[in-house]
Amino acid sequence: MKRILIAGLLIIFISINALAYNRGAGVTVGSTLLRGQVGAAPAALGGAYTAFAEGPLSLRYNPAGLADETRKKLFLQYNAHILDIDRSDIALTVPLNYGAFGISFSLIDYGDITRTTTINKNGIGIFSPKDYFLKIGYGRQVSERMQFGGTIGVYTLELDQDARAEGITADFGLKYNSPIDNLILGAGIKNIGTKARFYFEREELPLLFVLGLAYKPIPQLLLLVDGELIDGEGSVIHAGAEYTVAKRLKFRVGYNGENETDNGLTAGAGFATDDLSLDYAYIPFGEFGNSHQISLEVKFGKPVERKAKVIERRVERIETLERKPEPLTDTEQVIQTPIETTTAPEEEKIDIQSMKDKSVQEFSSGRFESALRLFIELETLTPTDYDLKYNIATAYYSMKHYEEALNEYGKYLELVPSDDEAWLYKGYSEYHLNRINSAKHSWRRALEINPDNEYARAALSQTTNE
């Protein structure tokens, strides 16, 4: 059934291209600025990034991707384009308690062009056209599986000192984490806005609608497809594939149907650490030359502890700001995992680590049931890893199975009684079960261990005043 659905979705995207491929002869104003590829990774993937957009690149491809942000990110790009055209981009995203905010600035320099007239065709000087684009955006989680975001931007197209066009444009996007494992769908509408005006003429923006999917058949392989319908010009297909080696090195190939000067093929590579990613893209344009794109993304600052809205009110007045729980990863352990006395085979270690990575990924994507199954399976393989008991409790809590969560937090606290976070969520679970006195006791224990736990203090204060 899964394969049938995936095949059906692929057919839909291919059909978008087959239905109306009737590209207009002219290029609408601002095409290079508004439709140019931002980020070497998406460029190497043929521009297929609607369903996989994240971080600062969400501002260009799908603002719904901002909802995933938990750390500040700075993005820098330089693109040595064809025909002496240079493009530079800078963007910043900042996570908030609910969603994330982003801002970006783009500059395209078309180089020096000889100014000619009907009388003097040899030239009477030079002019240097430039485009500027400032954009802000916001995205957030709107349901367990759905994310939504939007951007608004101000652009300036400067043909010459006395020939400028300015306008406002907006984008909106959705991302949906499907029930099918590792399948994400994306959709968006872009370039809604005012017409660009040169002197007395106004020209339309290249309004477009886009659908995309991202699928990982295996953990190392990412497949991407976008179907783009451009108002007045027809439709375009973008596709790409990324293969990861040793979790750090990425190789990419793609197809960009918008590139009519060559066969549309693209390629590139990237290297990523926990705090930095460096990417390169190579895009051939036939007789016009080749485009080389380099981009850098840096993460900084502490992760934002998201505060989730309390939807279900078990007591008359509950306004406690509950922090959204997260599973413990290898770098977020509250205790040191005991060292096994026997060394497992290398192949088994790799399998277990892959399962851990998969479980955290499933949780972060909102697939709590799938994450829970993996946590339980991992616990049977590594019974001395106490963090897995915490993760099992966290998954139950996120699914609002408070009785099971309470039971699992209790088991974990028998082994690690000094974890104030576990006492905090044990108290939340008891509160949702209307066991107010027990909840107060748990929050007091959290404050005894860590007097700076503001969430436990706020919860205790509000329940005391009720």
Coordinates of C-alpha atoms in Angstrom, one line a residue:
M1 CA 0.0 0.0 0.0
K2 CA 2.8 2.4 0.9
R3 CA 4.5 1.8 -2.5
I4 CA 1.2 2.4 -4.3
L5 CA 0.7 5.7 -2.6
I6 CA 4.2 6.9 -3.3
A7 CA 3.9 5.9 -6.9
G8 CA 0.6 7.7 -7.2
L9 CA 2.1 10.9 -5.7
L10 CA 5.0 10.7 -8.2
I11 CA 2.5 10.3 -11.1
I12 CA 0.7 13.4 -9.9
F13 CA 3.8 15.5 -9.9
I14 CA 4.9 14.2 -13.3
S15 CA 1.4 15.0 -14.6
I16 CA 1.7 18.6 -13.5
N17 CA 4.5 18.9 -16.0
A18 CA 2.8 17.0 -18.8
L19 CA -0.5 18.9 -18.6
A20 CA 0.6 22.4 -19.5
Y21 CA 4.2 22.7 -20.5
N22 CA 3.7 25.8 -22.6
R23 CA 6.4 28.2 -21.5
G24 CA 6.0 31.9 -22.4
A25 CA 8.6 33.4 -24.7
G26 CA 9.3 36.3 -22.4
V27 CA 10.8 36.3 -18.9
T28 CA 8.7 38.1 -16.3
V29 CA 10.2 40.9 -14.3
G30 CA 12.3 39.8 -11.3
S31 CA 12.7 36.2 -12.5
T32 CA 16.4 36.1 -11.5
L33 CA 15.7 37.7 -8.1
L34 CA 12.5 35.9 -7.1
R35 CA 13.0 32.5 -8.7
G36 CA 16.8 32.1 -8.5
Q37 CA 18.1 29.2 -6.4
V38 CA 19.2 30.2 -2.9
G39 CA 21.5 27.7 -1.1
A40 CA 24.0 25.4 -2.7
A41 CA 22.3 22.3 -1.4
P42 CA 18.9 23.0 -3.0
A43 CA 20.6 24.3 -6.2
A44 CA 22.5 21.0 -6.5
L45 CA 19.2 19.1 -6.0
G46 CA 17.7 20.9 -9.0
G47 CA 15.7 23.3 -6.8
A48 CA 13.5 20.6 -5.4
Y49 CA 13.2 21.7 -1.8
T50 CA 9.6 22.5 -1.0
A51 CA 9.0 19.5 1.3
F52 CA 12.4 19.4 2.8
A53 CA 12.9 23.2 3.5
E54 CA 14.4 24.0 6.9
G55 CA 16.4 26.7 8.5
P56 CA 17.1 30.0 6.7
L57 CA 16.5 28.3 3.3
S58 CA 12.8 28.1 4.3
L59 CA 12.5 31.8 3.6
R60 CA 13.1 31.0 -0.1
Y61 CA 11.5 27.5 -0.6
N62 CA 8.8 27.0 2.0
P63 CA 8.3 29.2 5.1
A64 CA 6.6 26.4 6.9
G65 CA 10.0 24.9 7.4
L66 CA 10.8 27.6 10.0
A67 CA 8.6 25.7 12.5
D68 CA 11.4 23.1 12.9
E69 CA 14.0 25.6 14.2
T70 CA 15.2 25.3 17.8
R71 CA 18.6 27.1 17.4
K72 CA 19.7 30.3 15.8
K73 CA 21.1 29.9 12.3
L74 CA 23.1 32.2 10.1
F75 CA 23.2 31.6 6.4
L76 CA 25.7 33.1 3.9
Q77 CA 25.9 32.4 0.1
Y78 CA 27.9 33.6 -2.9
N79 CA 27.0 32.6 -6.4
A80 CA 29.3 33.2 -9.3
H81 CA 26.6 33.0 -11.9
I82 CA 26.9 33.1 -15.7
L83 CA 27.4 36.3 -17.8
D84 CA 29.3 38.0 -15.0
I85 CA 26.2 38.0 -12.8
D86 CA 26.9 37.7 -9.1
R87 CA 24.4 36.9 -6.3
S88 CA 24.9 37.2 -2.6
D89 CA 22.5 36.2 0.2
I90 CA 22.5 36.5 3.9
A91 CA 19.8 35.1 6.2
L92 CA 19.1 34.6 9.9
T93 CA 16.5 32.5 11.8
V94 CA 15.7 32.9 15.4
P95 CA 13.5 30.2 17.2
L96 CA 10.7 31.5 19.5
N97 CA 8.6 29.7 22.1
Y98 CA 6.1 29.1 19.3
G99 CA 7.6 28.7 15.9
A100 CA 10.5 30.7 14.5
F101 CA 11.3 34.1 12.9
G102 CA 13.5 34.7 9.9
I103 CA 15.0 37.5 7.9
S104 CA 17.0 37.5 4.7
F105 CA 18.6 40.0 2.3
S106 CA 19.6 39.2 -1.4
L107 CA 21.7 41.3 -3.8
I108 CA 22.1 40.5 -7.5
D109 CA 24.8 42.4 -9.4
Y110 CA 24.5 42.2 -13.2
G111 CA 27.9 43.8 -13.7
D112 CA 28.8 46.7 -16.0
I113 CA 26.9 47.0 -19.2
T114 CA 27.7 49.3 -22.0
R115 CA 25.1 52.1 -22.5
T116 CA 24.1 52.5 -26.2
T117 CA 21.6 54.7 -28.1
T118 CA 20.1 54.5 -31.6
I119 CA 22.5 57.3 -32.6
N120 CA 25.6 56.0 -30.8
K121 CA 25.7 52.3 -31.0
N122 CA 29.3 52.1 -29.8
G123 CA 28.4 53.2 -26.4
I124 CA 28.3 56.4 -24.3
G125 CA 29.3 54.9 -20.9
I126 CA 28.2 52.1 -18.7
F127 CA 25.4 51.3 -16.3
S128 CA 25.3 48.6 -13.5
P129 CA 21.8 47.0 -12.9
K130 CA 21.2 45.6 -9.5
D131 CA 18.3 43.8 -7.7
Y132 CA 17.7 44.0 -3.9
F133 CA 15.3 41.8 -1.9
L134 CA 14.6 42.1 1.9
K135 CA 12.3 39.4 3.3
I136 CA 10.9 38.5 6.8
G137 CA 9.0 35.3 7.7
Y138 CA 7.5 33.2 10.4
G139 CA 6.5 29.6 10.7
R140 CA 5.0 27.3 13.4
Q141 CA 3.5 24.0 14.1
V142 CA -0.3 24.1 13.7
S143 CA -1.0 20.4 14.5
E144 CA 0.8 17.2 15.3
R145 CA 1.7 16.7 11.6
M146 CA 1.1 20.1 9.9
Q147 CA 3.3 23.2 9.8
F148 CA 2.4 26.6 8.3
G149 CA 4.5 29.6 7.5
G150 CA 4.5 32.9 5.5
T151 CA 6.9 35.6 4.4
I152 CA 6.6 39.2 3.2
G153 CA 9.3 40.9 1.2
V154 CA 10.2 44.2 -0.3
Y155 CA 12.1 44.2 -3.6
T156 CA 13.8 46.8 -5.7
L157 CA 14.8 46.2 -9.4
E158 CA 17.3 48.9 -10.3
L159 CA 18.0 49.1 -14.1
D160 CA 19.7 52.4 -13.8
Q161 CA 19.9 55.4 -11.4
D162 CA 16.7 56.8 -12.8
A163 CA 15.0 53.5 -13.7
R164 CA 13.8 51.6 -10.7
A165 CA 10.9 49.3 -9.9
E166 CA 9.8 48.5 -6.4
G167 CA 7.1 46.2 -5.0
I168 CA 5.9 44.0 -2.2
T169 CA 5.5 40.2 -2.4
A170 CA 4.3 37.4 0.0
D171 CA 4.7 33.7 0.1
F172 CA 2.7 31.0 2.1
G173 CA 3.6 27.4 2.6
L174 CA 2.6 24.1 4.3
K175 CA 4.5 21.0 5.3
Y176 CA 2.8 17.7 6.2
N177 CA 4.6 14.8 7.9
S178 CA 2.6 12.0 6.5
P179 CA 1.7 8.8 8.4
I180 CA 4.0 6.9 5.9
D181 CA 7.4 6.7 7.5
N182 CA 10.0 9.2 6.1
L183 CA 7.5 10.8 3.6
I184 CA 7.0 14.6 3.9
L185 CA 4.7 16.6 1.6
G186 CA 5.0 20.4 1.0
A187 CA 2.9 23.0 -0.8
G188 CA 3.2 26.7 -1.4
I189 CA 2.0 29.8 -3.3
K190 CA 4.7 32.3 -4.0
N191 CA 5.1 35.9 -5.3
I192 CA 1.7 37.2 -4.3
G193 CA 2.1 41.0 -4.5
T194 CA 2.1 44.3 -6.2
K195 CA 3.2 44.7 -9.8
A196 CA 6.6 46.1 -10.6
R197 CA 6.5 49.5 -12.2
F198 CA 9.0 50.9 -14.6
Y199 CA 8.0 54.5 -15.5
F200 CA 4.4 54.1 -16.7
E201 CA 4.4 50.4 -17.3
R202 CA 3.6 47.7 -14.7
E203 CA 4.7 44.1 -15.1
E204 CA 3.4 41.1 -13.3
L205 CA 5.4 39.1 -10.8
P206 CA 6.0 35.5 -11.7
L207 CA 3.2 34.1 -9.5
L208 CA 3.7 30.3 -8.9
F209 CA 2.1 27.4 -7.2
V210 CA 4.3 24.5 -6.0
L211 CA 3.8 20.9 -4.6
G212 CA 6.7 18.8 -3.4
L213 CA 7.5 15.6 -1.7
A214 CA 10.6 14.3 0.2
Y215 CA 11.1 10.6 0.8
K216 CA 13.9 8.5 2.4
P217 CA 13.7 4.9 1.3
I218 CA 16.8 4.2 3.4
P219 CA 18.3 6.5 6.1
Q220 CA 21.2 7.5 3.8
L221 CA 19.2 8.3 0.7
L222 CA 16.9 11.4 0.2
L223 CA 14.7 11.7 -2.8
L224 CA 13.0 15.0 -3.7
V225 CA 10.4 16.0 -6.4
D226 CA 8.8 19.4 -6.9
G227 CA 6.0 20.3 -9.4
E228 CA 5.9 24.0 -10.1
L229 CA 3.0 25.7 -12.0
I230 CA 4.0 29.2 -13.1
D231 CA 1.2 31.6 -14.0
G232 CA 1.3 32.4 -17.6
E233 CA 4.3 30.3 -18.4
G234 CA 3.3 26.6 -17.8
S235 CA 4.9 24.1 -15.4
V236 CA 8.3 22.9 -14.4
I237 CA 9.6 19.8 -12.7
H238 CA 12.5 19.9 -10.2
A239 CA 14.0 16.6 -8.9
G240 CA 17.0 15.7 -6.8
A241 CA 18.7 12.9 -4.8
E242 CA 21.1 13.2 -1.9
Y243 CA 23.3 10.3 -0.5
T244 CA 25.0 10.7 2.8
V245 CA 28.3 9.0 3.7
A246 CA 29.4 8.6 7.3
K247 CA 26.7 11.0 8.4
R248 CA 28.8 14.0 7.4
L249 CA 29.5 14.0 3.7
K250 CA 26.7 14.4 1.3
F251 CA 26.6 14.0 -2.5
R252 CA 23.8 15.5 -4.6
V253 CA 22.5 15.3 -8.1
G254 CA 19.4 17.0 -9.5
Y255 CA 17.3 18.1 -12.5
N256 CA 16.0 21.6 -12.9
G257 CA 13.4 21.8 -15.6
E258 CA 13.7 25.6 -15.6
N259 CA 17.2 25.6 -17.1
E260 CA 16.5 25.7 -20.8
T261 CA 20.0 26.6 -21.8
D262 CA 21.4 23.1 -21.0
N263 CA 20.0 19.6 -20.1
G264 CA 19.0 20.8 -16.7
L265 CA 21.3 18.5 -14.7
T266 CA 22.9 19.8 -11.5
A267 CA 25.4 18.4 -9.0
G268 CA 27.1 19.2 -5.8
A269 CA 28.4 18.1 -2.4
G270 CA 28.3 19.1 1.2
F271 CA 29.9 18.6 4.6
A272 CA 28.0 19.0 7.9
T273 CA 28.8 18.9 11.6
D274 CA 26.5 19.5 14.5
D275 CA 27.0 23.3 14.2
L276 CA 28.1 24.0 10.6
S277 CA 27.3 22.9 7.1
L278 CA 29.3 23.9 4.0
D279 CA 27.8 23.2 0.5
Y280 CA 28.8 23.5 -3.1
A281 CA 26.7 23.3 -6.3
Y282 CA 27.7 23.1 -10.0
I283 CA 25.1 24.2 -12.5
P284 CA 26.0 24.1 -16.3
F285 CA 24.3 26.6 -18.6
G286 CA 25.6 25.3 -22.0
E287 CA 27.4 27.9 -24.1
F288 CA 26.8 30.5 -21.5
G289 CA 29.2 28.8 -19.1
N290 CA 28.8 27.3 -15.6
S291 CA 27.5 28.6 -12.4
H292 CA 29.3 27.8 -9.1
Q293 CA 27.5 28.2 -5.9
I294 CA 28.9 28.1 -2.3
S295 CA 26.9 28.5 0.9
L296 CA 27.6 28.2 4.6
E297 CA 25.2 27.7 7.5
V298 CA 26.2 28.1 11.1
K299 CA 24.1 27.2 14.2
F300 CA 24.7 29.0 17.4
G301 CA 23.1 29.6 20.8
K302 CA 21.4 27.2 23.1
P303 CA 18.3 25.3 21.9
V304 CA 15.0 26.9 22.7
E305 CA 12.9 24.9 25.1
R306 CA 9.5 25.2 23.4
K307 CA 6.5 25.8 25.5
A308 CA 3.4 23.9 24.3
K309 CA -0.1 25.1 24.7
V310 CA -2.2 23.1 27.2
I311 CA -5.2 21.9 25.1
E312 CA -6.9 19.6 27.6
R313 CA -7.9 21.2 30.9
R314 CA -8.4 18.6 33.6
V315 CA -8.9 21.3 36.3
E316 CA -11.0 24.4 36.0
R317 CA -8.1 26.9 35.7
I318 CA -4.9 25.5 34.3
E319 CA -2.6 28.0 32.6
T320 CA 0.7 26.3 33.3
L321 CA 3.2 26.8 30.5
E322 CA 4.3 23.3 29.8
R323 CA 7.6 22.8 28.2
K324 CA 7.5 20.5 25.2
P325 CA 9.5 17.3 26.1
E326 CA 12.3 16.1 23.9
P327 CA 14.0 12.7 23.8
L328 CA 17.5 12.4 25.1
T329 CA 20.1 12.1 22.4
D330 CA 23.7 11.0 22.8
T331 CA 24.7 14.6 23.4
E332 CA 21.9 15.4 25.9
Q333 CA 22.3 12.6 28.4
V334 CA 21.7 13.5 32.0
I335 CA 23.8 10.5 33.2
Q336 CA 26.7 8.7 31.7
T337 CA 25.6 5.4 30.1
P338 CA 27.3 2.5 31.9
I339 CA 30.0 0.9 29.8
E340 CA 29.3 -2.7 28.8
T341 CA 31.7 -5.3 30.0
T342 CA 31.5 -7.1 26.7
T343 CA 32.3 -5.4 23.4
A344 CA 29.5 -5.7 20.8
P345 CA 30.4 -6.5 17.2
E346 CA 31.0 -3.4 15.1
E347 CA 28.0 -4.1 12.9
E348 CA 25.6 -4.3 15.9
K349 CA 26.9 -0.9 17.2
I350 CA 26.1 0.7 13.9
D351 CA 22.6 -0.8 13.8
I352 CA 21.8 0.4 17.3
Q353 CA 23.1 3.9 16.6
S354 CA 21.1 4.1 13.4
M355 CA 18.0 3.0 15.4
K356 CA 18.7 5.8 18.0
D357 CA 19.0 8.4 15.2
K358 CA 15.9 7.1 13.6
S359 CA 13.9 7.2 16.9
V360 CA 14.9 10.8 17.6
Q361 CA 14.1 11.8 14.0
E362 CA 10.7 10.2 14.3
F363 CA 9.9 12.0 17.5
S364 CA 11.1 15.4 16.1
S365 CA 8.8 14.8 13.1
G366 CA 5.8 14.2 15.4
R367 CA 5.5 10.5 14.7
F368 CA 5.4 9.6 18.4
E369 CA 4.0 6.1 18.0
S370 CA 6.8 5.1 15.7
A371 CA 9.4 6.7 18.0
L372 CA 7.9 4.8 21.0
R373 CA 8.2 1.5 19.2
L374 CA 11.8 2.2 18.4
F375 CA 12.5 3.3 22.0
I376 CA 11.0 0.1 23.4
E377 CA 13.0 -2.0 21.0
L378 CA 16.2 -0.2 21.8
E379 CA 15.6 -0.8 25.5
T380 CA 15.5 -4.5 25.0
L381 CA 18.8 -4.3 23.1
T382 CA 20.6 -2.0 25.6
P383 CA 18.8 -2.4 29.0
T384 CA 21.6 -0.5 30.8
D385 CA 20.9 2.7 28.8
Y386 CA 18.7 4.4 31.4
D387 CA 18.0 7.4 29.0
L388 CA 15.7 5.1 27.0
K389 CA 13.3 4.8 29.9
Y390 CA 13.1 8.6 29.9
N391 CA 12.5 8.6 26.2
I392 CA 9.7 6.1 26.5
A393 CA 8.0 8.2 29.1
T394 CA 8.5 11.3 26.9
A395 CA 6.8 9.6 24.0
Y396 CA 3.8 8.5 26.1
Y397 CA 3.5 12.1 27.4
S398 CA 3.6 13.6 23.9
M399 CA 0.8 11.2 22.9
K400 CA -1.2 12.4 26.0
H401 CA -1.1 8.9 27.5
Y402 CA -0.5 10.3 30.9
E403 CA -1.0 7.2 33.0
E404 CA 1.7 5.3 31.0
A405 CA 3.9 8.3 31.1
L406 CA 3.6 8.6 34.9
N407 CA 4.5 4.9 35.2
E408 CA 7.6 5.2 33.0
Y409 CA 8.8 8.4 34.6
G410 CA 8.5 6.6 38.0
K411 CA 10.7 3.7 36.7
Y412 CA 13.3 6.2 35.4
L413 CA 13.4 8.2 38.6
E414 CA 14.1 5.0 40.6
L415 CA 17.3 4.8 38.7
V416 CA 18.1 8.5 38.3
P417 CA 16.4 10.3 41.2
S418 CA 18.4 13.5 40.7
D419 CA 16.8 14.4 37.3
D420 CA 14.7 17.6 37.9
E421 CA 13.3 17.4 34.3
A422 CA 11.9 14.0 34.9
W423 CA 10.2 15.2 38.2
L424 CA 8.8 18.2 36.2
Y425 CA 7.1 15.9 33.6
K426 CA 6.0 13.4 36.3
G427 CA 4.2 16.4 37.9
Y428 CA 2.6 17.4 34.6
S429 CA 1.4 13.8 34.1
E430 CA -0.1 13.7 37.6
Y431 CA -1.7 17.1 37.0
H432 CA -3.4 15.9 33.8
L433 CA -4.7 12.9 35.8
N434 CA -6.2 15.3 38.4
R435 CA -3.7 14.2 41.1
I436 CA -2.9 17.7 42.2
N437 CA -1.2 17.0 45.5
S438 CA 1.1 14.4 43.9
A439 CA 1.9 16.9 41.1
K440 CA 2.8 19.5 43.7
H441 CA 5.1 17.0 45.5
S442 CA 6.9 16.2 42.2
W443 CA 7.4 19.9 41.3
R444 CA 8.8 20.5 44.8
R445 CA 11.2 17.7 44.3
A446 CA 12.3 19.2 41.0
L447 CA 12.9 22.6 42.7
E448 CA 14.9 20.9 45.5
I449 CA 17.2 19.4 42.9
N450 CA 17.4 22.5 40.7
P451 CA 16.1 25.8 42.3
D452 CA 16.4 27.4 38.8
N453 CA 13.8 25.2 37.2
E454 CA 11.3 28.0 36.3
Y455 CA 8.7 25.7 34.8
A456 CA 8.4 23.7 38.0
R457 CA 8.2 27.0 40.0
A458 CA 5.5 28.4 37.7
A459 CA 3.4 25.2 37.8
L460 CA 3.6 25.0 41.6
S461 CA 2.7 28.7 42.0
Q462 CA -0.3 28.4 39.7
T463 CA -1.7 25.3 41.3
T464 CA -1.2 26.7 44.8
N465 CA -3.3 29.8 43.8
E466 CA -6.2 27.8 42.3

